[in-house]
Short mmCIF file of C-alpha atoms in Angstrom, two decimals:
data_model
loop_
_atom_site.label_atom_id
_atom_site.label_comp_id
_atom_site.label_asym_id
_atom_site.label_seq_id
_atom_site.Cartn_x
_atom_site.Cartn_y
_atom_site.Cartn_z
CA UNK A 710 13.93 -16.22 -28.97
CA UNK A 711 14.01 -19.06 -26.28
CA UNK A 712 15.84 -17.88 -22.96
CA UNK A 713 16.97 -20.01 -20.43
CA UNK A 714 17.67 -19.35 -16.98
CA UNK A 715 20.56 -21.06 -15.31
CA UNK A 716 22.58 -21.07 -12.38
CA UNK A 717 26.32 -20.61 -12.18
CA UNK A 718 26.81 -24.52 -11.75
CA UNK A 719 25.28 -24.69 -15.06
CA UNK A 720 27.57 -22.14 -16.70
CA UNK A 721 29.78 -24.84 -18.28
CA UNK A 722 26.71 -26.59 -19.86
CA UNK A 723 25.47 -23.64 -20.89
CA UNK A 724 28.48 -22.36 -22.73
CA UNK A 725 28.57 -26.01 -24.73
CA UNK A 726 25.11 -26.25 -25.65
CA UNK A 727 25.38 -22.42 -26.74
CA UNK A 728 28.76 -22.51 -28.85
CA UNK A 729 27.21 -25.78 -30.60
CA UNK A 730 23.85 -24.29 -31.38
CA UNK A 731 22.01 -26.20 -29.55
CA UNK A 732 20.25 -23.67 -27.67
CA UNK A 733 19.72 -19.31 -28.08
CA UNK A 734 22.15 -17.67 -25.68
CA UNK A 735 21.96 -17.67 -21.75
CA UNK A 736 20.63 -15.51 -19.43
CA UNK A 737 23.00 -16.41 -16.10
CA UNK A 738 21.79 -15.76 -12.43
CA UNK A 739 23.17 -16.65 -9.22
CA UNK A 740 19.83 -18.01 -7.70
CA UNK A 741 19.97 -18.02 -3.81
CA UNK A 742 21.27 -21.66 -2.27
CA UNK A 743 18.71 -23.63 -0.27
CA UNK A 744 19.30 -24.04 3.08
CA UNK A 745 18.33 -26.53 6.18
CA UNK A 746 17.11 -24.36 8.71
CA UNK A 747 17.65 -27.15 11.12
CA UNK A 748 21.71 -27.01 10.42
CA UNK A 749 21.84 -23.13 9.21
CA UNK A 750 19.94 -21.24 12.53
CA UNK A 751 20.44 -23.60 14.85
CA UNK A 752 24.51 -23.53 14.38
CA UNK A 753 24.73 -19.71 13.62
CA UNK A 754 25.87 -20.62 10.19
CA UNK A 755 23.37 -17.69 9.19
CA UNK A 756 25.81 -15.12 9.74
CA UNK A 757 28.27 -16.64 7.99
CA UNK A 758 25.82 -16.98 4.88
CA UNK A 759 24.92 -13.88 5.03
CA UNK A 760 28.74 -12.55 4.25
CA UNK A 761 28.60 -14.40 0.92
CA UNK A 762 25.08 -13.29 0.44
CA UNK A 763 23.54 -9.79 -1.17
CA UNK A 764 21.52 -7.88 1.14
CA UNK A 765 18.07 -8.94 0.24
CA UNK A 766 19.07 -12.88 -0.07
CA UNK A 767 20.80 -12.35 3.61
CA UNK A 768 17.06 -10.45 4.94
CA UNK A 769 15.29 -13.89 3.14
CA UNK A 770 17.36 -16.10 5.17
CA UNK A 771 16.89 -13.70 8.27
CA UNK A 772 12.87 -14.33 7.59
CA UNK A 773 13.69 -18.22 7.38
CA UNK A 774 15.40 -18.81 10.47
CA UNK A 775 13.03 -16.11 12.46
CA UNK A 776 10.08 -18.26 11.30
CA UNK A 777 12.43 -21.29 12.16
CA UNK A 778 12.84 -20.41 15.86
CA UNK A 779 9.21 -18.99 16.17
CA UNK A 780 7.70 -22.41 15.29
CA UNK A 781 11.02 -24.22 17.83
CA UNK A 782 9.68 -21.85 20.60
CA UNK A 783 6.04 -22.03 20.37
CA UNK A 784 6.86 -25.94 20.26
CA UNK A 785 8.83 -26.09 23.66
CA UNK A 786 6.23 -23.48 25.29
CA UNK A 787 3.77 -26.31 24.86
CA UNK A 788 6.34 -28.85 26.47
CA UNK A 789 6.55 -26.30 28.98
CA UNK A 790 3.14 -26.14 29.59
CA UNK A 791 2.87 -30.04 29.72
CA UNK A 792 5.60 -30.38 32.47
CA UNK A 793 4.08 -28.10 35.01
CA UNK A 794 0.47 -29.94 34.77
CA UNK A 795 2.30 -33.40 35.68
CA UNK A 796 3.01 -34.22 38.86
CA UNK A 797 5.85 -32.51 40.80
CA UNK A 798 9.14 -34.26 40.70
CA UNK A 799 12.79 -33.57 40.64
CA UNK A 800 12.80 -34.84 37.63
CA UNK A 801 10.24 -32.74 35.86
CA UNK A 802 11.22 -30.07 37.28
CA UNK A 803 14.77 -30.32 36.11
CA UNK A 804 13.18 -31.40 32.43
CA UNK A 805 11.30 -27.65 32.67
CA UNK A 806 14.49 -25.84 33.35
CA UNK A 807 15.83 -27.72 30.56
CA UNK A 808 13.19 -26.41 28.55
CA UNK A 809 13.01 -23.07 29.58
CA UNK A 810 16.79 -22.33 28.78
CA UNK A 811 16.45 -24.04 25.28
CA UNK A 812 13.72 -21.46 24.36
CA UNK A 813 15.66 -18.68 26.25
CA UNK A 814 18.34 -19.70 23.49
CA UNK A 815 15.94 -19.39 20.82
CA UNK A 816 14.57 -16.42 21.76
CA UNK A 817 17.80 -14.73 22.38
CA UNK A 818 18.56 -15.90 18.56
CA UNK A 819 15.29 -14.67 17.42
CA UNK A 820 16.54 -11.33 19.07
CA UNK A 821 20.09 -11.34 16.84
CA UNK A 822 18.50 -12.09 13.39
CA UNK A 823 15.68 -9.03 14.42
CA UNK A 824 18.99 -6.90 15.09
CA UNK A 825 20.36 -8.02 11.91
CA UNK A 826 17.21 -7.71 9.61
CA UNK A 827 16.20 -4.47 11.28
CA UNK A 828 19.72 -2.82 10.67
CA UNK A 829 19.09 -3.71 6.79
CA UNK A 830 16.05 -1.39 7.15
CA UNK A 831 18.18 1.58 8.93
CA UNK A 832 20.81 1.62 6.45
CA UNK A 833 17.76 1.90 3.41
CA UNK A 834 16.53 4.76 5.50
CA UNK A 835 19.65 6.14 5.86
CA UNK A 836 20.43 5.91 1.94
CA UNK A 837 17.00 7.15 1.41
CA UNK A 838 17.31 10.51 3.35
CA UNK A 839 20.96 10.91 1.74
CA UNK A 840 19.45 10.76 -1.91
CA UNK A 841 16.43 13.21 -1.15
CA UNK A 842 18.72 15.42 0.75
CA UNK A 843 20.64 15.18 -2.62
CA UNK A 844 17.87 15.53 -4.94
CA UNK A 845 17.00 18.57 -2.37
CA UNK A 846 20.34 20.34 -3.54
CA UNK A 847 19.28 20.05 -6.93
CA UNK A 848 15.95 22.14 -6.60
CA UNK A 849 17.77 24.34 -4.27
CA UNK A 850 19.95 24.91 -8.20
CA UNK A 851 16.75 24.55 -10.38
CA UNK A 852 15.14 27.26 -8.08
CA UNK A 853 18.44 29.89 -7.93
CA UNK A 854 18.40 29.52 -12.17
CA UNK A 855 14.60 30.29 -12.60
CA UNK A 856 14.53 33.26 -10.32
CA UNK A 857 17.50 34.62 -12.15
CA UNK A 858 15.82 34.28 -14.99
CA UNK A 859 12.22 35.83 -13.54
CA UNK A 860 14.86 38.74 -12.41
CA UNK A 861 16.34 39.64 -16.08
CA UNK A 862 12.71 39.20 -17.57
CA UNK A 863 11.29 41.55 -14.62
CA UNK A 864 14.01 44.26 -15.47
CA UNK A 865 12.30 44.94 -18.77
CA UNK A 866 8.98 47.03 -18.61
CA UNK A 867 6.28 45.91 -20.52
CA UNK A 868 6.96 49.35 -23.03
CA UNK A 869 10.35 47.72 -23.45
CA UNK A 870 9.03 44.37 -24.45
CA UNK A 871 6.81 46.06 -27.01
CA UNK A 872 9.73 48.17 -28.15
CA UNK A 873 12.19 45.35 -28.77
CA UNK A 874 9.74 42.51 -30.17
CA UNK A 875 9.95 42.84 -34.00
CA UNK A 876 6.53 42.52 -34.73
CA UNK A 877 3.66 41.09 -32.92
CA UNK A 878 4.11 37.77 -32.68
CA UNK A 879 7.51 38.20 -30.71
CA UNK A 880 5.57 40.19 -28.17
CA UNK A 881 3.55 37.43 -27.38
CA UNK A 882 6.20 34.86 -27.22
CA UNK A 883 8.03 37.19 -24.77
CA UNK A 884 5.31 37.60 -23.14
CA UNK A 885 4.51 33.74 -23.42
CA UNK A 886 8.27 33.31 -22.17
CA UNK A 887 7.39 34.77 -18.63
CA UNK A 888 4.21 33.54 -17.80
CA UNK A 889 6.08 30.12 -18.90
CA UNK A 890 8.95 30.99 -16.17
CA UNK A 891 6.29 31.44 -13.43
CA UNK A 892 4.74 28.62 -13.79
CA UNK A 893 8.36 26.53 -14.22
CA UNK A 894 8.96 28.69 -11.03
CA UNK A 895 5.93 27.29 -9.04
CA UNK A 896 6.52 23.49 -10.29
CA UNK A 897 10.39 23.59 -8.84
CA UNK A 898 8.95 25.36 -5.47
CA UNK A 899 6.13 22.53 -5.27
CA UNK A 900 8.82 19.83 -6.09
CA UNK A 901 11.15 21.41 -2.68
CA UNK A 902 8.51 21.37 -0.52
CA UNK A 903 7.40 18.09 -1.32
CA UNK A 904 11.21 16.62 -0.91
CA UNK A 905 11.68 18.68 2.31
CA UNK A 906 7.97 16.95 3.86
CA UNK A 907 9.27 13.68 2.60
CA UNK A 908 12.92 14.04 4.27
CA UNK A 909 10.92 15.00 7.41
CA UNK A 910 8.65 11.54 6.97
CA UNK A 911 12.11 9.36 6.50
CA UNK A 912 14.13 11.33 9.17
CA UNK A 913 11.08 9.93 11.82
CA UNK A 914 11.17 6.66 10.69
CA UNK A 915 15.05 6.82 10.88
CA UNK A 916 14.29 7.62 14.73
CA UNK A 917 11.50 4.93 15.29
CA UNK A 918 13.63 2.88 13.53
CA UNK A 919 16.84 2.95 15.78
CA UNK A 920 14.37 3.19 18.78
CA UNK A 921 13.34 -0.35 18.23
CA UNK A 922 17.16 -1.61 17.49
CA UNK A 923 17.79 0.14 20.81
CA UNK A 924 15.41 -2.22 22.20
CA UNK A 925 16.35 -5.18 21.11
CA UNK A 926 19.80 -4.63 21.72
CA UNK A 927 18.32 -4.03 25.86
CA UNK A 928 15.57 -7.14 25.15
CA UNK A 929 18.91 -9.14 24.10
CA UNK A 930 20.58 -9.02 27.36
CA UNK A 931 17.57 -9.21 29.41
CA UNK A 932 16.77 -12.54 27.81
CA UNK A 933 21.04 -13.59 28.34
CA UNK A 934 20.43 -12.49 32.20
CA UNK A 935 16.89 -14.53 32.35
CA UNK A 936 18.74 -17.58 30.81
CA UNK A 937 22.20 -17.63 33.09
CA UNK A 938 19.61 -17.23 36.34
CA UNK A 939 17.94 -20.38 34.53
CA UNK A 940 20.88 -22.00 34.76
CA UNK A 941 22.19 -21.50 38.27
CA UNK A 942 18.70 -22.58 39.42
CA UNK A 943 18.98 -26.14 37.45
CA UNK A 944 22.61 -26.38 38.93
CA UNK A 945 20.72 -25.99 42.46
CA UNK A 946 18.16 -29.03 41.82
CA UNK A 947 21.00 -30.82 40.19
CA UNK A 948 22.61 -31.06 43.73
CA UNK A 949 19.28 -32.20 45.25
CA UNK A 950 17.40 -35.92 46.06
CA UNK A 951 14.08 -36.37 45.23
CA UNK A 952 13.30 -36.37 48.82
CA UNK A 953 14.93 -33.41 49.09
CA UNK A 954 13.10 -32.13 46.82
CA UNK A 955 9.87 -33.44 48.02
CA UNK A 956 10.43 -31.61 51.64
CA UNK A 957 10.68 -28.61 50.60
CA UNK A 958 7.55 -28.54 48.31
CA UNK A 959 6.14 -29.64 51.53
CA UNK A 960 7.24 -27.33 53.84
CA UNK A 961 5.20 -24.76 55.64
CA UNK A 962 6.62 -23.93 58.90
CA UNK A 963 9.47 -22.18 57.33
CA UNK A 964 7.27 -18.82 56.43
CA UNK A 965 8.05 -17.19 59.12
CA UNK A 966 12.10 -17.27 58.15
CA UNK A 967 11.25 -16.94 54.60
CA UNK A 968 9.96 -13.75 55.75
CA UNK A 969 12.28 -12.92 57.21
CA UNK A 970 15.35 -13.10 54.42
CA UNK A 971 12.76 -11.30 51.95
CA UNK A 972 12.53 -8.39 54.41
CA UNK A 973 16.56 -8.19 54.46
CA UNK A 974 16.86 -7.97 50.89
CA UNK A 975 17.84 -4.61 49.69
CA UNK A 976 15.94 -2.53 47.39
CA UNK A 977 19.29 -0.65 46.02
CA UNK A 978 17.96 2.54 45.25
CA UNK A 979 19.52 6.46 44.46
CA UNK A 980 17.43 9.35 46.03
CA UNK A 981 15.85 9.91 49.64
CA UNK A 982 17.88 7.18 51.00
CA UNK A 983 21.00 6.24 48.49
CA UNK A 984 21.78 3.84 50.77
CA UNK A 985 18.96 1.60 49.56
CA UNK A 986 15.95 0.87 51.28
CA UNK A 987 14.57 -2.90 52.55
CA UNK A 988 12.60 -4.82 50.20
CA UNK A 989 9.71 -4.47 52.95
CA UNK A 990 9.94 -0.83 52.66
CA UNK A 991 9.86 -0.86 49.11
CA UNK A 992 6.93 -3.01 49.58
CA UNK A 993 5.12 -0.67 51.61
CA UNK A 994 5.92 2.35 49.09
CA UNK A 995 5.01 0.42 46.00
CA UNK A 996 1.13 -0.16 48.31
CA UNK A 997 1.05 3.28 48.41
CA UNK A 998 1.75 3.91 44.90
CA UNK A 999 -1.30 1.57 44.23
CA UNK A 1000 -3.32 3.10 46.52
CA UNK A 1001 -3.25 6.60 44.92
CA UNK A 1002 -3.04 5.02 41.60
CA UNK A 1003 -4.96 1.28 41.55
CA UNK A 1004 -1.93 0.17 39.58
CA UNK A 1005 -0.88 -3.63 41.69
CA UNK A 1006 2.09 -2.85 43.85
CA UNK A 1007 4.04 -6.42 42.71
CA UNK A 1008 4.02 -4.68 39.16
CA UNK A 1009 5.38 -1.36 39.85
CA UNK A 1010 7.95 -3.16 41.67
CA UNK A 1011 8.78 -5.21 38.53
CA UNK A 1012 8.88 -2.41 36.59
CA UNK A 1013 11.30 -0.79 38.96
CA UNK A 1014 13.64 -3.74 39.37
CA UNK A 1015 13.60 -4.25 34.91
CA UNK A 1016 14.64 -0.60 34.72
CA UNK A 1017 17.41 0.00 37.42
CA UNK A 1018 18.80 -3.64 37.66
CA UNK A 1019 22.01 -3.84 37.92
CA UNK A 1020 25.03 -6.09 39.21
CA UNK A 1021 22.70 -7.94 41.26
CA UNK A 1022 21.23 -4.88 42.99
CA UNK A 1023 18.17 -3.20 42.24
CA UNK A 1024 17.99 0.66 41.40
CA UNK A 1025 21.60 0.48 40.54
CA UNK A 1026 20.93 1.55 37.08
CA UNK A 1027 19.93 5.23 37.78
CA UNK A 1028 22.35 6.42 35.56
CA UNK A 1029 26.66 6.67 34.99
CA UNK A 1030 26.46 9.77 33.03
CA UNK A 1031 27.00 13.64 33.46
CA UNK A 1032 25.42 15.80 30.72
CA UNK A 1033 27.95 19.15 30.42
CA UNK A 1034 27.58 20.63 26.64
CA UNK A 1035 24.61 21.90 26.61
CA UNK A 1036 24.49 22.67 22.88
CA UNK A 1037 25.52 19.06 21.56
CA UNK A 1038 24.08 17.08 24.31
CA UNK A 1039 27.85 15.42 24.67
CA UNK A 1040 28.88 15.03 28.23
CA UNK A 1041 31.20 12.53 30.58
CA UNK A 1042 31.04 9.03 32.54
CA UNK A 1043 31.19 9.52 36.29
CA UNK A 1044 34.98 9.15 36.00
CA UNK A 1045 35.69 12.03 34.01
CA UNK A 1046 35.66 10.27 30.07
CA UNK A 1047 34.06 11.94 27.12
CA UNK A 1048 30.82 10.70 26.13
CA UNK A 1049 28.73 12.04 23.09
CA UNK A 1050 25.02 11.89 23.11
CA UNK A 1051 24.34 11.99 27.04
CA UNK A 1052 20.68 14.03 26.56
CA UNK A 1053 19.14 15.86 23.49
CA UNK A 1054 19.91 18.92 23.39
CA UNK A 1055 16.83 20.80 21.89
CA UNK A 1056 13.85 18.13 23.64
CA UNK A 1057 15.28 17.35 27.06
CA UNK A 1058 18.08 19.79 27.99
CA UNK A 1059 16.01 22.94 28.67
CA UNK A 1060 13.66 20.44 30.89
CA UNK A 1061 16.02 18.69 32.12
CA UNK A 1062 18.16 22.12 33.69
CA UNK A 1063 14.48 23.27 34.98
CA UNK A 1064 13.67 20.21 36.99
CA UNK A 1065 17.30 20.20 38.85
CA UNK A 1066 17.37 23.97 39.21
CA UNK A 1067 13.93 23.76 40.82
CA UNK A 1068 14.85 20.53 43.29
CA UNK A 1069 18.71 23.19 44.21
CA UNK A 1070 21.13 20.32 41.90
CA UNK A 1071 23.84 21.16 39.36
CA UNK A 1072 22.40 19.57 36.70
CA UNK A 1073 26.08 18.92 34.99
CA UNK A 1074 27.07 17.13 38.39
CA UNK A 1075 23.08 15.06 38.23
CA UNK A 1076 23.51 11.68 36.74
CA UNK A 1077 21.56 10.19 34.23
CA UNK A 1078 22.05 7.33 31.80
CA UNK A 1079 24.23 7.10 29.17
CA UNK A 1080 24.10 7.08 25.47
CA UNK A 1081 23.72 3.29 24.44
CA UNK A 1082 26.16 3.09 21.11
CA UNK A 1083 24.25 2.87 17.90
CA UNK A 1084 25.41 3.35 14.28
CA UNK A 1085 24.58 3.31 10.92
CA UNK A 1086 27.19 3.63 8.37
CA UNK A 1087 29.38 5.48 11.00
CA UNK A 1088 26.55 8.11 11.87
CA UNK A 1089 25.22 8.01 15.61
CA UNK A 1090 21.78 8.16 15.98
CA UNK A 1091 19.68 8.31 19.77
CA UNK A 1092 20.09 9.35 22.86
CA UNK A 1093 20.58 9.09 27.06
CA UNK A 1094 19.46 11.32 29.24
CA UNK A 1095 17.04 8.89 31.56
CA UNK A 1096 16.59 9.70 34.97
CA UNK A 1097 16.45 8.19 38.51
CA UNK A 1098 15.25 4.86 39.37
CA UNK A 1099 12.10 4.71 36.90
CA UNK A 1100 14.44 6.07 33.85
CA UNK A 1101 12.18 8.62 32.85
CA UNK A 1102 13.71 11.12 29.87
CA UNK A 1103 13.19 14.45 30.96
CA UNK A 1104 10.39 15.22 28.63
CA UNK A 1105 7.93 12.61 29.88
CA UNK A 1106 8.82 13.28 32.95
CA UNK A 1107 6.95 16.69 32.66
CA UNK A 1108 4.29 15.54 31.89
CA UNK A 1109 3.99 13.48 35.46
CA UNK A 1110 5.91 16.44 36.87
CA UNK A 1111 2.37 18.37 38.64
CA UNK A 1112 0.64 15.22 39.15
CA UNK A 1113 3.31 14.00 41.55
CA UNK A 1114 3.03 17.06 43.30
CA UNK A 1115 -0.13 17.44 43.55
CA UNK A 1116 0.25 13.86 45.72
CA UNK A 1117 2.87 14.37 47.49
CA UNK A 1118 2.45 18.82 48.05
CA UNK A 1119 6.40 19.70 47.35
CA UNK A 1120 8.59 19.76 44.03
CA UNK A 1121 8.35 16.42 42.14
CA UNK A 1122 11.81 14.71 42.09
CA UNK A 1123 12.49 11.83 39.64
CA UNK A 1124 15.55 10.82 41.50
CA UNK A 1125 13.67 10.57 44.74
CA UNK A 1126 12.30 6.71 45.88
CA UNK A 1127 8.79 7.50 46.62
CA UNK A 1128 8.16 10.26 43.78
CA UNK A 1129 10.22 7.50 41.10
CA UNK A 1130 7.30 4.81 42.36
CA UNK A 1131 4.89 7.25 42.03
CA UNK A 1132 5.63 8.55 38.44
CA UNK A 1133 6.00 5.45 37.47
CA UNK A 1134 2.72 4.05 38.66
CA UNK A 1135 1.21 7.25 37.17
CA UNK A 1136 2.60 6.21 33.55
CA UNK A 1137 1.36 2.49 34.05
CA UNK A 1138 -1.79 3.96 34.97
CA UNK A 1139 -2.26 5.57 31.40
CA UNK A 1140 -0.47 3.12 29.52
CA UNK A 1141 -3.60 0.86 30.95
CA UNK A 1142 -2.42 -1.31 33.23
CA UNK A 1143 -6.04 -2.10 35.14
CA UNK A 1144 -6.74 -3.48 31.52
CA UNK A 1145 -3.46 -5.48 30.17
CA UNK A 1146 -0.45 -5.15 32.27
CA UNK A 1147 1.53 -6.63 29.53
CA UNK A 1148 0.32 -3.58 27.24
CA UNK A 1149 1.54 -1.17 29.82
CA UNK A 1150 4.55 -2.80 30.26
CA UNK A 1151 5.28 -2.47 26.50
CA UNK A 1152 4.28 0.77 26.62
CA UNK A 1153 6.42 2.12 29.12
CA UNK A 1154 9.26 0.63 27.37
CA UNK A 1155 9.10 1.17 23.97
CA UNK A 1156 5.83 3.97 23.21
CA UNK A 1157 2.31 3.36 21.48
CA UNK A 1158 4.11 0.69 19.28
CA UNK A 1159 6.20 -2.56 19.29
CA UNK A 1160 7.71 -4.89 17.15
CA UNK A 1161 6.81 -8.98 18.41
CA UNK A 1162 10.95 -9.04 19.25
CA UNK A 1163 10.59 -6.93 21.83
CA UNK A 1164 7.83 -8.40 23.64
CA UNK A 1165 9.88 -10.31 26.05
CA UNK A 1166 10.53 -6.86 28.03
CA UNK A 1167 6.67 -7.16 28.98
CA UNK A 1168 6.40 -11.01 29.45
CA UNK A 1169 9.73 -10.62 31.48
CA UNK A 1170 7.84 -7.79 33.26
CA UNK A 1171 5.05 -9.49 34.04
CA UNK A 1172 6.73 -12.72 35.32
CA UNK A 1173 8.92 -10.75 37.64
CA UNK A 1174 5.57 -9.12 38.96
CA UNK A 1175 4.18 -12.63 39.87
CA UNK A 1176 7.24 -13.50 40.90
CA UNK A 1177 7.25 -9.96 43.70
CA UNK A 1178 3.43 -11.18 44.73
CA UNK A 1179 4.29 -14.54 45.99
CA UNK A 1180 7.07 -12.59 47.90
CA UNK A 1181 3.99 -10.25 49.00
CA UNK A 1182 1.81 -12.70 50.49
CA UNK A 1183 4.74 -14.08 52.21
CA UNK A 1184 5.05 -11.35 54.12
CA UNK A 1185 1.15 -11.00 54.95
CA UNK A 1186 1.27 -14.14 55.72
CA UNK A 1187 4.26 -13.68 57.99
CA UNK A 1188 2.40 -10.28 59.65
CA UNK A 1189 -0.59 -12.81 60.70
#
């Protein structure tokens, strides 16, 4: 028989060329519209697609437009690139900004289909552990009948078997019977324990999972920040003449104020001094971070300033939360509201209560971050619980926990200035920063493994670094 495959816009056809036996019947599908990825990703139309689209033809256009904007950014990287080996103008250097905000845009889209495609994956995990957790139930039944069984059979001595077989051949099939209920036994045991290792293996990728959407969701608005500081800085050279330009690429006598307003920014930071300290002084205590550790002072400082940024100040994200339940984990803002998920409860709490106890704090009046708000199918999944100005979690902060005191000779405390730049030098240190600062980067943020979406944490890192050693050698220079 001759089958044809059609789309619904040939259903009409179909039907004619069927009823007048022209063709065998029709096999109908509803094949998957092409789409411009020009007109569809650029405008956002995506998401509107996506509504009329099932889930894997929604994760196919996802791939589409990701490999759309990969190919538009890599493009304007090289214009980029271009631009800052010509020569120095107003003009080019209004053409970079330009530049740099329209792959800021594409990256920040490359950021909302990952969030998209990878919440596909979460909710596949999610149905995946409900059916084994299912299909867990049902050996949990299969197990409770054989055993009742294997109970009545062991009830009955083996003189009682003989006794109530009618001949010989009955004894053996009783006998046959239980051996057979053993083994049935052992088969639905060995089926459980495989279902309960495999509902271990999905409930970790469930939490790798949503540790990586956490990520991108904090990548996201990193990348909206970078882009709105792009565009206040091309507003500023908007208002400027090319020879206004020109002087100040030329100007040299002016280190000594430049200096001077570095030194009087503030390093916003909760601890020693909640005040906040001068970015000089932060200077000098990111110098001697890197001289106990080798890790370069300009990139603990970036790390610093990409995890407690916050309303313009740095170190003001050092947490707005205040863990209280100790057996959920749940807790408050610093105003008093509920919030669920503050720390876990079974990893971090027990640490956590330690660490203040030791440095004399209440540990439900210590503030640490909050729970960022993520869902799958209405269930919450991750947690807060970071502390102090390098945001460690309680349980790698342990682990740096006698190596900072062993530096500095008194209790390690992660909400302190100089021990947060230390730990957090100590951790770049490991994660191999002498080697790739990039790789450390990532690893600080998001473990031993990444996803290419969230790679602008460490390339934002590592700009921001550069950015802190021009700033450096200003202030050397300055000190001559």
């Amino acid at each position: 028989m001759n089958f044809k495959i059609l789309s619904t816009l040939n259903r009409k056809m179909a039907l004619i060329l069927v009823t007048t036996g022209i063709i065998f019947p029709v096999v109908f599908v509803n094949a998957m519209p092409t789409y411009d990825s020009a007109t569809v990703c650029d405008s956002g139309q995506w998401q509107t697609e996506c509504d009329t689209l099932s889930k894997e033809d929604c994760q196919t256009l996802c791939n589409q437009c990701l490999d759309y904007f990969n190919k538009q950014s890599a493009d304007v990287q090289k214009e980029i690139t271009q631009t800052s080996q010509e020569k120095k103008t107003l003009q080019n250097q209004i053409s970079s900004l330009n530049k740099q905000i329209q792959d800021l845009n594409y990256q920040i889209k490359q950021s909302q289909l990952s969030i998209k495609s990878l919440g596909f994956q979460v909710d596949d995990t999610v149905k995946s552990i409900d059916k084994t957790t299912n299909d867990i139930e049902g050996q949990k039944g299969k197990i409770a009948e054989v055993l009742r069984s294997v109970q009545e059979a062991d009830k009955k001595s083996f003189v009682e078997i003989m006794l109530t077989s009618e001949n010989l051949a009955d004894f053996f099939d009783n006998l046959l019977y239980m051996e057979t209920l053993n083994a049935k036994n052992n088969e639905v045991l060995g089926n459980y324990m495989e279902l309960q290792g495999n509902l271990q293996d999905k409930k970790t990728n469930l939490e790798q999972e949503t540790g990586v959407l956490k990520n991108l969701v904090i990548v996201q608005g990193l990348q909206k920040d970078k882009s709105d500081q792009t565009k206040q800085d091309r507003q500023y050279y908007l208002g400027l003449t090319e020879a206004q330009y020109q002087a100040q690429l030329k100007e040299k006598a002016d280190i000594e104020k430049k200096a001077s307003e570095i030194s009087k920014r503030l390093f916003e930071l909760v601890g020693e001094k909640s005040e906040g300290i001068e970015f000089g002084e932060a200077v000098k205590l990111a110098q001697y971070a890197e001289s106990v550790t080798g890790v370069r002072a300009a990139f603990i400082l970036a790390i610093i300033h990409q995890e407690s940024y916050n309303n313009g100040k740095f170190g003001g994200n050092v947490g707005q939360c205040y863990v209280t339940d100790e057996t959920t984990g749940n807790g408050t803002d610093l105003k008093g509201n509920k919030k669920i998920r503050v720390m876990n409860p079974t990893r971090d709490i027990p640490l956590f209560k330690s660490f203040t106890a030791a440095l004399g704090f209440d540990f439900k009046k210590t503030s640490v971050s909050c729970w960022m708000p993520m869902y799958s199918k209405g269930v919450p999944y991750g947690w807060g619980g970071a502390m102090g100005p390098a945001q460690f979690i309680p349980s790698t902060w342990q682990s740096y926990d006698d190596k900072i005191q062993a530096v500095t000779g008194k209790t390690a405390n992660p909400w302190a200035i100089k021990d947060a730049f230390l730990g957090a030098a100590l951790l770049l240190k490991d994660n191999g920063a002498a080697t790739s600062e990039f790789n450390a980067a990532m690893r600080y943020f998001a473990g031993g493994s990444w996803t290419k979406a969230e790679e602008f944490y460490g390339r934002n890192v590592v700009s921001v670094a550069n950015g802190y050693q021009k700033d450096i050698d200003l202030l050397k220079q300055a000190a001559q």
